[in-house]
């Protein structure tokens, strides 16, 4: 368990490392990764009700945009 919060720079470095390890050459911001994750979960058939609390959206309807 971490005792300190993740910094923006630290998150970007982690994502860059993981992307390189996965062979992803395109640069992506944390926000794009987040959008990609929730889009993928939705395509995999995960219900909006389960995605919504983690997405930061106030309502399930806002996931439709």
Short mmCIF file of N, CA and C in Angstrom, two decimals:
data_model
loop_
_atom_site.label_atom_id
_atom_site.label_comp_id
_atom_site.label_asym_id
_atom_site.label_seq_id
_atom_site.Cartn_x
_atom_site.Cartn_y
_atom_site.Cartn_z
N UNK A 1 0.84 -1.19 0.00
CA UNK A 1 0.00 0.00 0.00
C UNK A 1 0.88 1.25 0.00
N UNK A 2 0.49 2.18 -0.83
CA UNK A 2 1.21 3.44 -0.90
C UNK A 2 0.77 4.37 0.21
N UNK A 3 1.71 5.10 0.76
CA UNK A 3 1.37 6.06 1.81
C UNK A 3 1.16 7.45 1.23
N UNK A 4 1.61 7.65 -0.01
CA UNK A 4 1.45 8.95 -0.65
C UNK A 4 0.59 8.82 -1.89
N UNK A 5 -0.01 9.92 -2.29
CA UNK A 5 -0.84 9.93 -3.49
C UNK A 5 0.05 9.86 -4.73
N UNK A 6 -0.51 9.33 -5.80
CA UNK A 6 0.19 9.33 -7.07
C UNK A 6 0.20 10.74 -7.63
N UNK A 7 1.30 11.13 -8.22
CA UNK A 7 1.38 12.44 -8.87
C UNK A 7 1.00 12.27 -10.34
N UNK A 8 0.65 13.37 -10.97
CA UNK A 8 0.34 13.34 -12.40
C UNK A 8 1.53 12.83 -13.19
N UNK A 9 2.69 13.32 -12.86
CA UNK A 9 3.90 12.91 -13.56
C UNK A 9 4.20 11.42 -13.35
N UNK A 10 3.99 10.94 -12.14
CA UNK A 10 4.22 9.53 -11.84
C UNK A 10 3.28 8.62 -12.62
N UNK A 11 2.02 9.02 -12.73
CA UNK A 11 1.04 8.23 -13.48
C UNK A 11 1.43 8.20 -14.96
N UNK A 12 1.83 9.33 -15.49
CA UNK A 12 2.24 9.38 -16.90
C UNK A 12 3.46 8.48 -17.15
N UNK A 13 4.41 8.47 -16.22
CA UNK A 13 5.59 7.62 -16.37
C UNK A 13 5.20 6.13 -16.33
N UNK A 14 4.30 5.78 -15.40
CA UNK A 14 3.85 4.39 -15.32
C UNK A 14 3.18 3.95 -16.61
N UNK A 15 2.28 4.78 -17.12
CA UNK A 15 1.57 4.44 -18.35
C UNK A 15 2.52 4.31 -19.53
N UNK A 16 3.52 5.17 -19.59
CA UNK A 16 4.52 5.09 -20.66
C UNK A 16 5.29 3.78 -20.58
N UNK A 17 5.69 3.40 -19.37
CA UNK A 17 6.41 2.14 -19.16
C UNK A 17 5.57 0.93 -19.57
N UNK A 18 4.32 0.91 -19.13
CA UNK A 18 3.44 -0.21 -19.46
C UNK A 18 3.14 -0.26 -20.96
N UNK A 19 2.97 0.90 -21.58
CA UNK A 19 2.70 0.94 -23.02
C UNK A 19 3.90 0.40 -23.79
N UNK A 20 5.10 0.80 -23.40
CA UNK A 20 6.31 0.30 -24.06
C UNK A 20 6.43 -1.21 -23.89
N UNK A 21 6.14 -1.71 -22.70
CA UNK A 21 6.22 -3.15 -22.44
C UNK A 21 5.21 -3.91 -23.29
N UNK A 22 4.07 -3.27 -23.58
CA UNK A 22 3.03 -3.91 -24.39
C UNK A 22 3.25 -3.70 -25.88
N UNK A 23 4.27 -2.94 -26.24
CA UNK A 23 4.56 -2.71 -27.65
C UNK A 23 3.72 -1.60 -28.27
N UNK A 24 3.13 -0.77 -27.44
CA UNK A 24 2.32 0.35 -27.93
C UNK A 24 3.24 1.53 -28.16
N UNK A 25 3.30 2.01 -29.38
CA UNK A 25 4.24 3.08 -29.71
C UNK A 25 3.59 4.46 -29.66
N UNK A 26 2.28 4.48 -29.75
CA UNK A 26 1.55 5.75 -29.76
C UNK A 26 1.50 6.36 -28.35
N UNK A 27 1.75 7.64 -28.26
CA UNK A 27 1.69 8.34 -26.98
C UNK A 27 0.23 8.63 -26.63
N UNK A 28 -0.16 8.28 -25.40
CA UNK A 28 -1.53 8.52 -24.97
C UNK A 28 -1.53 9.12 -23.57
N UNK A 29 -2.42 10.09 -23.37
CA UNK A 29 -2.55 10.72 -22.06
C UNK A 29 -3.33 9.79 -21.12
N UNK A 30 -3.21 10.00 -19.81
CA UNK A 30 -4.01 9.21 -18.86
C UNK A 30 -5.51 9.30 -19.15
N UNK A 31 -5.97 10.45 -19.59
CA UNK A 31 -7.40 10.61 -19.89
C UNK A 31 -7.81 9.71 -21.06
N UNK A 32 -6.96 9.61 -22.08
CA UNK A 32 -7.27 8.74 -23.22
C UNK A 32 -7.27 7.28 -22.79
N UNK A 33 -6.33 6.89 -21.92
CA UNK A 33 -6.31 5.52 -21.40
C UNK A 33 -7.59 5.22 -20.65
N UNK A 34 -8.03 6.18 -19.85
CA UNK A 34 -9.25 6.02 -19.07
C UNK A 34 -10.45 5.84 -19.99
N UNK A 35 -10.54 6.67 -21.02
CA UNK A 35 -11.62 6.57 -21.99
C UNK A 35 -11.57 5.22 -22.71
N UNK A 36 -10.39 4.80 -23.10
CA UNK A 36 -10.21 3.51 -23.76
C UNK A 36 -10.69 2.37 -22.86
N UNK A 37 -10.33 2.41 -21.58
CA UNK A 37 -10.72 1.36 -20.64
C UNK A 37 -12.24 1.25 -20.53
N UNK A 38 -12.92 2.37 -20.30
CA UNK A 38 -14.37 2.32 -20.13
C UNK A 38 -15.08 1.94 -21.43
N UNK A 39 -14.54 2.35 -22.57
CA UNK A 39 -15.11 1.94 -23.86
C UNK A 39 -14.95 0.44 -24.04
N UNK A 40 -13.79 -0.09 -23.71
CA UNK A 40 -13.54 -1.51 -23.83
C UNK A 40 -14.45 -2.32 -22.90
N UNK A 41 -14.60 -1.85 -21.65
CA UNK A 41 -15.49 -2.55 -20.71
C UNK A 41 -16.91 -2.60 -21.26
N UNK A 42 -17.36 -1.49 -21.82
CA UNK A 42 -18.71 -1.44 -22.38
C UNK A 42 -18.85 -2.41 -23.55
N UNK A 43 -17.85 -2.46 -24.42
CA UNK A 43 -17.89 -3.38 -25.56
C UNK A 43 -17.85 -4.84 -25.10
N UNK A 44 -17.24 -5.09 -23.96
CA UNK A 44 -17.17 -6.44 -23.41
C UNK A 44 -18.48 -6.86 -22.74
N UNK A 45 -19.44 -5.94 -22.68
CA UNK A 45 -20.74 -6.28 -22.14
C UNK A 45 -20.92 -5.98 -20.67
N UNK A 46 -19.99 -5.26 -20.08
CA UNK A 46 -20.12 -4.88 -18.67
C UNK A 46 -21.23 -3.84 -18.56
N UNK A 47 -22.11 -4.02 -17.60
CA UNK A 47 -23.25 -3.12 -17.45
C UNK A 47 -22.80 -1.72 -17.02
N UNK A 48 -23.53 -0.71 -17.52
CA UNK A 48 -23.24 0.68 -17.17
C UNK A 48 -23.27 0.90 -15.67
N UNK A 49 -24.16 0.21 -14.98
CA UNK A 49 -24.28 0.38 -13.54
C UNK A 49 -23.00 0.00 -12.81
N UNK A 50 -22.23 -0.92 -13.37
CA UNK A 50 -20.97 -1.32 -12.76
C UNK A 50 -19.82 -0.40 -13.16
N UNK A 51 -19.90 0.17 -14.35
CA UNK A 51 -18.84 1.06 -14.83
C UNK A 51 -18.97 2.45 -14.22
N UNK A 52 -20.18 2.93 -14.08
CA UNK A 52 -20.46 4.32 -13.69
C UNK A 52 -19.74 4.77 -12.40
N UNK A 53 -19.73 3.99 -11.32
CA UNK A 53 -19.06 4.48 -10.10
C UNK A 53 -17.56 4.74 -10.30
N UNK A 54 -16.93 3.99 -11.17
CA UNK A 54 -15.49 4.15 -11.42
C UNK A 54 -15.19 5.22 -12.45
N UNK A 55 -16.17 5.57 -13.26
CA UNK A 55 -15.95 6.50 -14.36
C UNK A 55 -15.90 7.96 -13.91
N UNK A 56 -16.52 8.25 -12.78
CA UNK A 56 -16.57 9.64 -12.32
C UNK A 56 -17.77 10.39 -12.87
N UNK A 57 -18.58 9.73 -13.69
CA UNK A 57 -19.79 10.36 -14.22
C UNK A 57 -20.88 10.34 -13.16
N UNK A 58 -21.66 11.39 -13.13
CA UNK A 58 -22.72 11.51 -12.13
C UNK A 58 -23.86 10.54 -12.39
N UNK A 59 -24.15 10.27 -13.66
CA UNK A 59 -25.26 9.39 -14.00
C UNK A 59 -24.83 8.39 -15.06
N UNK A 60 -25.57 7.31 -15.18
CA UNK A 60 -25.29 6.32 -16.21
C UNK A 60 -25.55 6.89 -17.61
N UNK A 61 -26.50 7.81 -17.71
CA UNK A 61 -26.83 8.40 -19.01
C UNK A 61 -25.62 9.15 -19.58
N UNK A 62 -24.80 9.72 -18.73
CA UNK A 62 -23.65 10.48 -19.22
C UNK A 62 -22.59 9.57 -19.83
N UNK A 63 -22.67 8.26 -19.58
CA UNK A 63 -21.75 7.32 -20.22
C UNK A 63 -22.07 7.12 -21.68
N UNK A 64 -23.28 7.46 -22.08
CA UNK A 64 -23.71 7.24 -23.46
C UNK A 64 -23.08 8.21 -24.44
N UNK A 65 -22.58 9.31 -23.96
CA UNK A 65 -22.03 10.35 -24.84
C UNK A 65 -20.71 9.90 -25.42
#
